């Protein structure tokens, strides 16, 4: 313990050297605060860096998917094999390290005592301060790139598109139905009651009667060509009498666990009633949903061609009156058969469009807006409202593009400001590919690991 008098002297000395001593501490405080602000600013920069990298990744992933589509369309235009890649996993890594320090050189009159330490050695005050702040930010992405050239993906990719897939794509409202149906419909057939083909229209731009297919498609769309879900009865057992049914009831309990399973009676005139185990399975089918369109493409269709059996309540005579024909003319109704493409054939069709528009004598395939046709059927034969379905330019480097790829020394691009349905086609094809990625199509282990 120091004597109280000396302690008092030191406190007085503190006040006597207030200008110099407090100046030292003020400078120290300001330097430390500056270091804190600098560190905070650098930390914000690090957060911004992560945000920027995340945004950049999203942009790259979008370009990656679009490039993949256009590349395979161009491959199809040259009759080359197609090949698809996917990016199933992306892992982001990052760390931030920060250091803050303050180096000071203070010259006091008598550094061995506190009073002398705070007393300036000379004038001007020769102490110096050097604050330092350092921070390092390390960020990166590791991603896997997997090939879809496997049996699981190709089986779905090469199979005909199912009506339920067509129903899903119709519900997304990307564009008019004429765009989707122009991509996925392969042929339209009209058959008589003897199942003999009386008319057939091919969705092939190389054929001279391709415009007839387009007219047939527009007519069906104007008549309300659509999809619907119907319940189909699937028989699961042979007919059984009451005694047999009761004896086998314990074995039938497990079957009832499946949704839609039931026992239905079978009535036959002059025989005992029997029972049968059936299951009602939802099935999607294509149909016409306007019952007043009894004559389409110059034919009267069977009742099964209409959605929800719209025309089931009309007898042949009523149909004849509605169609302006006699009864005998409609006793033998036509059947409408629509064959859908596979996703692989959709790429072949788009490849055909690319070949036609970049040939020595360019030809552009245009499609009309089916929404306008439904409101004004007279537009079916008016091609003035039609727009190019899919536009791909070759070696046009001066135009702004949505997607650009290089293939065998040539640059192919989809123009960004094209008055066409190119964007809608990209969206629909992307969704088609996604629906083909069934479980197991993307390999569990990556084919290529890029760091």
Short mmCIF file of C-alpha atoms in Angstrom, two decimals, residues 65-443:
data_model
loop_
_atom_site.label_atom_id
_atom_site.label_comp_id
_atom_site.label_asym_id
_atom_site.label_seq_id
_atom_site.Cartn_x
_atom_site.Cartn_y
_atom_site.Cartn_z
CA UNK A 65 -30.25 -26.50 -68.64
CA UNK A 66 -31.06 -24.35 -71.69
CA UNK A 67 -27.70 -25.11 -73.32
CA UNK A 68 -28.38 -28.82 -72.82
CA UNK A 69 -31.71 -28.56 -74.67
CA UNK A 70 -30.42 -26.51 -77.60
CA UNK A 71 -27.31 -28.67 -77.99
CA UNK A 72 -29.40 -31.82 -78.37
CA UNK A 73 -31.83 -30.11 -80.75
CA UNK A 74 -28.86 -29.20 -82.96
CA UNK A 75 -27.53 -32.76 -82.67
CA UNK A 76 -30.92 -34.06 -83.81
CA UNK A 77 -30.90 -31.65 -86.77
CA UNK A 78 -27.72 -33.38 -87.95
CA UNK A 79 -28.97 -36.92 -87.18
CA UNK A 80 -26.44 -37.32 -84.38
CA UNK A 81 -27.00 -39.18 -81.09
CA UNK A 82 -28.34 -37.13 -78.21
CA UNK A 83 -26.82 -37.15 -74.75
CA UNK A 84 -28.01 -35.46 -71.56
CA UNK A 85 -26.21 -34.42 -68.40
CA UNK A 86 -27.64 -33.38 -65.06
CA UNK A 87 -26.30 -31.60 -62.00
CA UNK A 88 -27.86 -33.44 -59.03
CA UNK A 89 -25.67 -32.12 -56.19
CA UNK A 90 -24.12 -28.74 -55.43
CA UNK A 91 -22.21 -28.14 -52.20
CA UNK A 92 -21.08 -24.63 -51.24
CA UNK A 93 -18.13 -24.12 -48.91
CA UNK A 94 -16.75 -20.94 -47.37
CA UNK A 95 -14.91 -19.55 -44.38
CA UNK A 96 -14.10 -16.09 -43.10
CA UNK A 97 -11.03 -15.23 -41.00
CA UNK A 98 -10.46 -11.77 -39.45
CA UNK A 99 -7.66 -10.18 -37.33
CA UNK A 100 -7.53 -6.70 -35.80
CA UNK A 101 -4.51 -5.15 -34.00
CA UNK A 102 -2.97 -1.87 -32.90
CA UNK A 103 0.77 -1.12 -32.87
CA UNK A 104 1.81 1.92 -30.78
CA UNK A 105 5.11 3.66 -29.99
CA UNK A 106 4.78 6.06 -27.05
CA UNK A 107 7.66 8.24 -25.83
CA UNK A 108 7.24 9.44 -22.22
CA UNK A 109 9.41 11.72 -20.11
CA UNK A 110 9.96 8.92 -17.57
CA UNK A 111 8.59 5.56 -18.88
CA UNK A 112 9.45 3.83 -15.57
CA UNK A 113 6.61 5.60 -13.72
CA UNK A 114 2.97 6.07 -14.68
CA UNK A 115 3.22 9.83 -14.18
CA UNK A 116 6.28 10.05 -16.37
CA UNK A 117 4.86 7.62 -18.90
CA UNK A 118 1.92 9.94 -19.53
CA UNK A 119 4.11 13.04 -19.62
CA UNK A 120 5.25 13.97 -23.17
CA UNK A 121 8.95 13.67 -23.77
CA UNK A 122 9.12 16.54 -26.15
CA UNK A 123 7.11 18.83 -28.32
CA UNK A 124 5.49 17.91 -30.56
CA UNK A 125 4.17 14.69 -29.03
CA UNK A 126 6.18 11.99 -30.81
CA UNK A 127 4.06 8.92 -30.05
CA UNK A 128 2.80 6.96 -33.10
CA UNK A 129 -0.09 4.50 -33.60
CA UNK A 130 -0.56 1.94 -36.42
CA UNK A 131 -3.92 0.07 -36.35
CA UNK A 132 -4.10 -3.00 -38.60
CA UNK A 133 -7.08 -5.09 -39.78
CA UNK A 134 -6.95 -8.14 -42.01
CA UNK A 135 -9.64 -10.56 -43.20
CA UNK A 136 -9.63 -13.48 -45.63
CA UNK A 137 -12.70 -14.94 -47.37
CA UNK A 138 -12.57 -18.33 -49.07
CA UNK A 139 -15.65 -19.51 -50.98
CA UNK A 140 -16.29 -22.21 -53.54
CA UNK A 141 -18.76 -24.72 -54.98
CA UNK A 142 -18.31 -28.41 -55.55
CA UNK A 143 -20.83 -29.98 -57.91
CA UNK A 144 -21.40 -33.36 -59.52
CA UNK A 145 -22.26 -33.76 -63.18
CA UNK A 146 -24.02 -37.02 -63.99
CA UNK A 147 -24.78 -38.60 -67.33
CA UNK A 148 -28.36 -39.68 -68.09
CA UNK A 149 -27.23 -42.22 -70.67
CA UNK A 150 -28.67 -45.18 -68.80
CA UNK A 151 -31.51 -47.64 -69.19
CA UNK A 152 -33.87 -46.01 -66.67
CA UNK A 153 -33.81 -42.62 -68.37
CA UNK A 154 -33.76 -43.90 -71.95
CA UNK A 155 -36.72 -46.22 -71.38
CA UNK A 156 -38.86 -43.25 -70.42
CA UNK A 157 -37.20 -40.95 -72.97
CA UNK A 158 -37.96 -43.32 -75.88
CA UNK A 159 -41.50 -44.25 -74.78
CA UNK A 160 -44.56 -42.51 -76.16
CA UNK A 161 -45.75 -39.58 -74.09
CA UNK A 162 -48.70 -40.66 -71.95
CA UNK A 163 -51.99 -38.73 -71.96
CA UNK A 164 -51.59 -37.93 -68.25
CA UNK A 165 -48.29 -36.19 -69.04
CA UNK A 166 -50.06 -34.22 -71.74
CA UNK A 167 -52.72 -33.27 -69.19
CA UNK A 168 -50.06 -32.00 -66.76
CA UNK A 169 -48.34 -29.93 -69.44
CA UNK A 170 -51.67 -28.44 -70.52
CA UNK A 171 -52.38 -27.24 -66.99
CA UNK A 172 -49.22 -25.12 -66.73
CA UNK A 173 -50.63 -22.49 -69.13
CA UNK A 174 -47.25 -21.76 -70.73
CA UNK A 175 -48.94 -20.88 -74.02
CA UNK A 176 -51.80 -21.87 -76.33
CA UNK A 177 -52.52 -25.58 -76.77
CA UNK A 178 -51.48 -25.42 -80.41
CA UNK A 179 -47.82 -25.13 -79.31
CA UNK A 180 -47.92 -28.21 -77.09
CA UNK A 181 -49.91 -30.35 -79.52
CA UNK A 182 -47.68 -29.35 -82.42
CA UNK A 183 -44.75 -30.73 -80.42
CA UNK A 184 -46.23 -33.97 -79.09
CA UNK A 185 -48.80 -35.17 -81.66
CA UNK A 186 -47.33 -37.57 -84.21
CA UNK A 187 -50.33 -38.59 -86.35
CA UNK A 188 -54.10 -38.07 -86.52
CA UNK A 189 -56.16 -40.97 -87.88
CA UNK A 190 -59.82 -41.30 -88.81
CA UNK A 191 -61.14 -44.88 -88.94
CA UNK A 192 -64.54 -46.22 -89.83
CA UNK A 193 -66.55 -48.70 -87.82
CA UNK A 194 -64.66 -51.56 -89.51
CA UNK A 195 -61.40 -50.09 -88.15
CA UNK A 196 -60.20 -49.16 -91.62
CA UNK A 197 -58.16 -45.95 -91.92
CA UNK A 198 -60.04 -43.46 -94.08
CA UNK A 199 -57.82 -40.40 -93.40
CA UNK A 200 -54.39 -39.95 -91.86
CA UNK A 201 -52.43 -36.76 -91.19
CA UNK A 202 -48.70 -36.77 -90.43
CA UNK A 203 -46.94 -34.15 -88.31
CA UNK A 204 -43.90 -34.07 -90.60
CA UNK A 205 -42.84 -30.72 -92.07
CA UNK A 206 -40.99 -32.51 -94.90
CA UNK A 207 -44.24 -33.96 -96.28
CA UNK A 208 -46.01 -31.92 -98.97
CA UNK A 209 -49.40 -32.16 -97.22
CA UNK A 210 -48.09 -30.89 -93.88
CA UNK A 211 -50.51 -27.98 -93.96
CA UNK A 212 -53.38 -30.50 -93.98
CA UNK A 213 -52.13 -31.84 -90.66
CA UNK A 214 -52.07 -28.33 -89.22
CA UNK A 215 -55.61 -27.66 -90.45
CA UNK A 216 -56.79 -30.95 -88.94
CA UNK A 217 -55.11 -30.13 -85.63
CA UNK A 218 -56.61 -26.63 -85.50
CA UNK A 219 -60.05 -28.07 -86.24
CA UNK A 220 -59.77 -30.57 -83.39
CA UNK A 221 -58.57 -27.85 -81.01
CA UNK A 222 -61.50 -25.68 -82.05
CA UNK A 223 -63.73 -28.66 -81.26
CA UNK A 224 -62.24 -28.76 -77.76
CA UNK A 225 -59.56 -31.44 -78.01
CA UNK A 226 -58.51 -32.07 -74.43
CA UNK A 227 -57.84 -34.76 -71.82
CA UNK A 228 -59.99 -36.17 -69.07
CA UNK A 229 -59.69 -38.74 -66.28
CA UNK A 230 -62.07 -41.70 -66.49
CA UNK A 231 -62.42 -44.72 -64.23
CA UNK A 232 -61.49 -47.98 -65.91
CA UNK A 233 -62.67 -51.30 -64.47
CA UNK A 234 -59.85 -53.80 -63.94
CA UNK A 235 -61.10 -57.37 -63.39
CA UNK A 236 -59.21 -59.12 -60.58
CA UNK A 237 -61.06 -62.46 -60.23
CA UNK A 238 -63.26 -64.90 -62.10
CA UNK A 239 -67.04 -64.80 -61.51
CA UNK A 240 -67.98 -66.49 -58.20
CA UNK A 241 -71.30 -67.63 -56.79
CA UNK A 242 -72.35 -66.63 -53.27
CA UNK A 243 -70.96 -69.78 -51.61
CA UNK A 244 -67.57 -69.45 -53.31
CA UNK A 245 -67.41 -65.81 -52.41
CA UNK A 246 -68.05 -66.52 -48.71
CA UNK A 247 -65.44 -69.29 -48.61
CA UNK A 248 -62.77 -67.05 -50.20
CA UNK A 249 -63.59 -63.93 -48.24
CA UNK A 250 -60.55 -64.23 -45.89
CA UNK A 251 -58.25 -64.38 -48.92
CA UNK A 252 -59.96 -61.34 -50.49
CA UNK A 253 -59.38 -59.13 -47.45
CA UNK A 254 -55.83 -58.26 -48.57
CA UNK A 255 -57.12 -57.23 -52.00
CA UNK A 256 -59.51 -54.73 -50.44
CA UNK A 257 -56.50 -52.80 -49.10
CA UNK A 258 -55.90 -51.48 -52.61
CA UNK A 259 -57.78 -48.25 -53.40
CA UNK A 260 -60.84 -48.64 -55.62
CA UNK A 261 -61.25 -52.39 -55.03
CA UNK A 262 -64.81 -53.70 -54.74
CA UNK A 263 -67.08 -56.69 -55.37
CA UNK A 264 -69.70 -56.16 -58.06
CA UNK A 265 -72.65 -58.41 -58.89
CA UNK A 266 -73.07 -59.87 -62.37
CA UNK A 267 -76.65 -60.31 -63.48
CA UNK A 268 -77.45 -62.76 -66.25
CA UNK A 269 -80.95 -63.50 -67.40
CA UNK A 270 -82.01 -67.05 -66.51
CA UNK A 271 -78.97 -67.69 -64.30
CA UNK A 272 -77.98 -67.16 -60.70
CA UNK A 273 -76.23 -63.93 -59.86
CA UNK A 274 -72.48 -64.15 -59.58
CA UNK A 275 -69.91 -61.80 -58.08
CA UNK A 276 -66.57 -60.55 -59.27
CA UNK A 277 -63.67 -58.70 -57.66
CA UNK A 278 -62.78 -55.57 -59.63
CA UNK A 279 -60.68 -52.49 -59.15
CA UNK A 280 -61.53 -49.04 -60.50
CA UNK A 281 -58.35 -47.42 -61.84
CA UNK A 282 -58.20 -43.77 -62.98
CA UNK A 283 -57.05 -43.45 -66.58
CA UNK A 284 -56.39 -40.33 -68.65
CA UNK A 285 -57.68 -40.23 -72.22
CA UNK A 286 -57.97 -37.71 -75.03
CA UNK A 287 -61.39 -36.54 -76.15
CA UNK A 288 -63.48 -33.75 -77.66
CA UNK A 289 -65.37 -31.69 -75.09
CA UNK A 290 -67.95 -29.99 -77.29
CA UNK A 291 -71.03 -32.08 -77.89
CA UNK A 292 -72.35 -29.69 -80.53
CA UNK A 293 -69.36 -30.47 -82.77
CA UNK A 294 -70.90 -33.61 -84.20
CA UNK A 295 -69.19 -33.29 -87.56
CA UNK A 296 -65.43 -32.63 -87.39
CA UNK A 297 -63.13 -32.98 -90.39
CA UNK A 298 -66.16 -34.06 -92.39
CA UNK A 299 -66.82 -37.05 -90.12
CA UNK A 300 -69.20 -37.92 -87.31
CA UNK A 301 -67.41 -39.52 -84.42
CA UNK A 302 -68.49 -42.31 -82.16
CA UNK A 303 -69.86 -41.33 -78.74
CA UNK A 304 -66.62 -42.45 -77.09
CA UNK A 305 -64.79 -39.56 -78.77
CA UNK A 306 -66.49 -37.02 -76.52
CA UNK A 307 -65.40 -36.12 -72.99
CA UNK A 308 -67.70 -37.22 -70.17
CA UNK A 309 -69.86 -39.02 -72.76
CA UNK A 310 -71.30 -35.69 -73.85
CA UNK A 311 -72.93 -37.25 -76.88
CA UNK A 312 -73.95 -40.53 -75.27
CA UNK A 313 -77.56 -39.43 -74.92
CA UNK A 314 -77.99 -38.70 -78.63
CA UNK A 315 -79.41 -41.48 -80.78
CA UNK A 316 -78.30 -41.85 -84.42
CA UNK A 317 -81.38 -40.04 -85.70
CA UNK A 318 -80.72 -37.05 -83.44
CA UNK A 319 -77.10 -36.99 -84.53
CA UNK A 320 -78.21 -37.08 -88.15
CA UNK A 321 -80.50 -34.11 -87.68
CA UNK A 322 -77.76 -32.17 -85.88
CA UNK A 323 -75.26 -32.97 -88.63
CA UNK A 324 -77.73 -32.30 -91.45
CA UNK A 325 -77.48 -35.84 -92.78
CA UNK A 326 -79.86 -38.76 -93.04
CA UNK A 327 -79.93 -41.55 -90.47
CA UNK A 328 -78.14 -44.09 -92.65
CA UNK A 329 -75.16 -41.76 -93.06
CA UNK A 330 -74.41 -41.78 -89.35
CA UNK A 331 -75.11 -45.36 -88.42
CA UNK A 332 -71.46 -46.10 -89.05
CA UNK A 333 -69.53 -43.59 -86.95
CA UNK A 334 -65.87 -42.74 -87.37
CA UNK A 335 -63.24 -43.22 -84.70
CA UNK A 336 -60.57 -40.64 -83.88
CA UNK A 337 -57.08 -41.99 -83.21
CA UNK A 338 -54.30 -39.65 -82.04
CA UNK A 339 -50.77 -41.02 -81.60
CA UNK A 340 -48.38 -39.12 -79.36
CA UNK A 341 -44.64 -38.88 -79.87
CA UNK A 342 -41.87 -39.83 -77.49
CA UNK A 343 -39.70 -37.12 -75.97
CA UNK A 344 -36.92 -38.33 -78.27
CA UNK A 345 -39.14 -37.69 -81.29
CA UNK A 346 -39.92 -34.19 -79.98
CA UNK A 347 -36.19 -33.41 -80.28
CA UNK A 348 -36.21 -34.91 -83.78
CA UNK A 349 -39.11 -32.63 -84.73
CA UNK A 350 -37.35 -29.54 -83.38
CA UNK A 351 -34.19 -30.62 -85.18
CA UNK A 352 -36.22 -30.72 -88.40
CA UNK A 353 -37.33 -27.14 -87.80
CA UNK A 354 -33.70 -26.05 -87.32
CA UNK A 355 -32.65 -27.78 -90.55
CA UNK A 356 -35.46 -26.18 -92.55
CA UNK A 357 -34.87 -22.61 -91.39
CA UNK A 358 -31.10 -22.80 -91.93
CA UNK A 359 -31.22 -24.56 -95.30
CA UNK A 360 -30.10 -22.96 -98.58
CA UNK A 361 -33.78 -22.13 -99.18
CA UNK A 362 -34.99 -21.29 -95.64
CA UNK A 363 -38.47 -22.32 -94.60
CA UNK A 364 -40.05 -21.29 -91.31
CA UNK A 365 -42.73 -23.48 -89.68
CA UNK A 366 -45.42 -21.30 -88.13
CA UNK A 367 -48.20 -22.14 -85.67
CA UNK A 368 -51.45 -20.35 -85.01
CA UNK A 369 -52.77 -19.38 -81.59
CA UNK A 370 -55.49 -21.93 -80.76
CA UNK A 371 -57.00 -19.57 -78.19
CA UNK A 372 -57.85 -17.17 -81.01
CA UNK A 373 -59.24 -20.02 -83.11
CA UNK A 374 -61.65 -21.09 -80.37
CA UNK A 375 -63.05 -17.56 -80.23
CA UNK A 376 -63.11 -17.11 -84.00
CA UNK A 377 -63.17 -20.42 -85.98
CA UNK A 378 -62.88 -18.49 -89.26
CA UNK A 379 -59.19 -17.89 -88.46
CA UNK A 380 -58.38 -21.57 -89.09
CA UNK A 381 -57.72 -20.87 -92.76
CA UNK A 382 -56.11 -17.49 -92.13
CA UNK A 383 -52.37 -17.89 -91.60
CA UNK A 384 -51.81 -14.18 -90.96
CA UNK A 385 -51.84 -14.61 -87.18
CA UNK A 386 -49.36 -17.50 -87.17
CA UNK A 387 -45.93 -17.11 -85.53
CA UNK A 388 -42.74 -19.20 -85.93
CA UNK A 389 -42.83 -22.14 -83.55
CA UNK A 390 -39.09 -22.33 -82.83
CA UNK A 391 -36.34 -20.06 -84.13
CA UNK A 392 -32.64 -20.99 -84.08
CA UNK A 393 -30.11 -18.84 -85.92
CA UNK A 394 -26.79 -20.13 -87.21
CA UNK A 395 -23.60 -18.04 -86.98
CA UNK A 396 -25.50 -14.80 -86.28
CA UNK A 397 -23.09 -13.38 -83.70
CA UNK A 398 -24.44 -9.84 -83.77
CA UNK A 399 -27.87 -10.64 -82.33
CA UNK A 400 -28.69 -10.83 -78.63
CA UNK A 401 -29.56 -14.40 -77.72
CA UNK A 402 -31.32 -16.35 -74.99
CA UNK A 403 -29.13 -19.41 -75.52
CA UNK A 404 -25.98 -19.89 -77.58
CA UNK A 405 -23.98 -23.08 -78.11
CA UNK A 406 -21.07 -24.07 -80.35
CA UNK A 407 -21.28 -27.34 -82.27
CA UNK A 408 -18.72 -28.55 -84.81
CA UNK A 409 -17.40 -25.06 -85.41
CA UNK A 410 -20.78 -23.35 -85.84
CA UNK A 411 -22.62 -21.13 -83.37
CA UNK A 412 -26.34 -21.75 -82.88
CA UNK A 413 -28.47 -19.32 -80.89
CA UNK A 414 -32.08 -18.62 -79.99
CA UNK A 415 -32.64 -14.87 -80.46
CA UNK A 416 -33.83 -13.04 -77.36
CA UNK A 417 -36.15 -10.65 -79.15
CA UNK A 418 -37.75 -12.99 -81.66
CA UNK A 419 -41.47 -12.72 -82.37
CA UNK A 420 -41.99 -16.45 -81.99
CA UNK A 421 -42.95 -19.17 -79.52
CA UNK A 422 -39.31 -20.14 -78.82
CA UNK A 423 -39.49 -19.34 -75.09
CA UNK A 424 -42.66 -21.39 -74.64
CA UNK A 425 -41.09 -24.31 -76.50
CA UNK A 426 -38.00 -24.17 -74.25
CA UNK A 427 -40.23 -24.28 -71.18
CA UNK A 428 -42.32 -27.21 -72.42
CA UNK A 429 -39.30 -29.27 -73.49
CA UNK A 430 -37.62 -28.60 -70.14
CA UNK A 431 -40.69 -29.89 -68.34
CA UNK A 432 -40.86 -32.94 -70.59
CA UNK A 433 -37.26 -33.80 -69.75
CA UNK A 434 -37.95 -33.38 -66.04
CA UNK A 435 -40.88 -35.80 -66.26
CA UNK A 436 -38.54 -38.34 -67.90
CA UNK A 437 -36.19 -38.31 -64.91
CA UNK A 438 -37.80 -41.27 -63.20
CA UNK A 439 -36.34 -42.69 -59.96
CA UNK A 440 -33.03 -44.31 -60.76
CA UNK A 441 -32.36 -42.35 -63.94
CA UNK A 442 -29.83 -40.09 -62.19
CA UNK A 443 -26.91 -42.25 -60.99
#
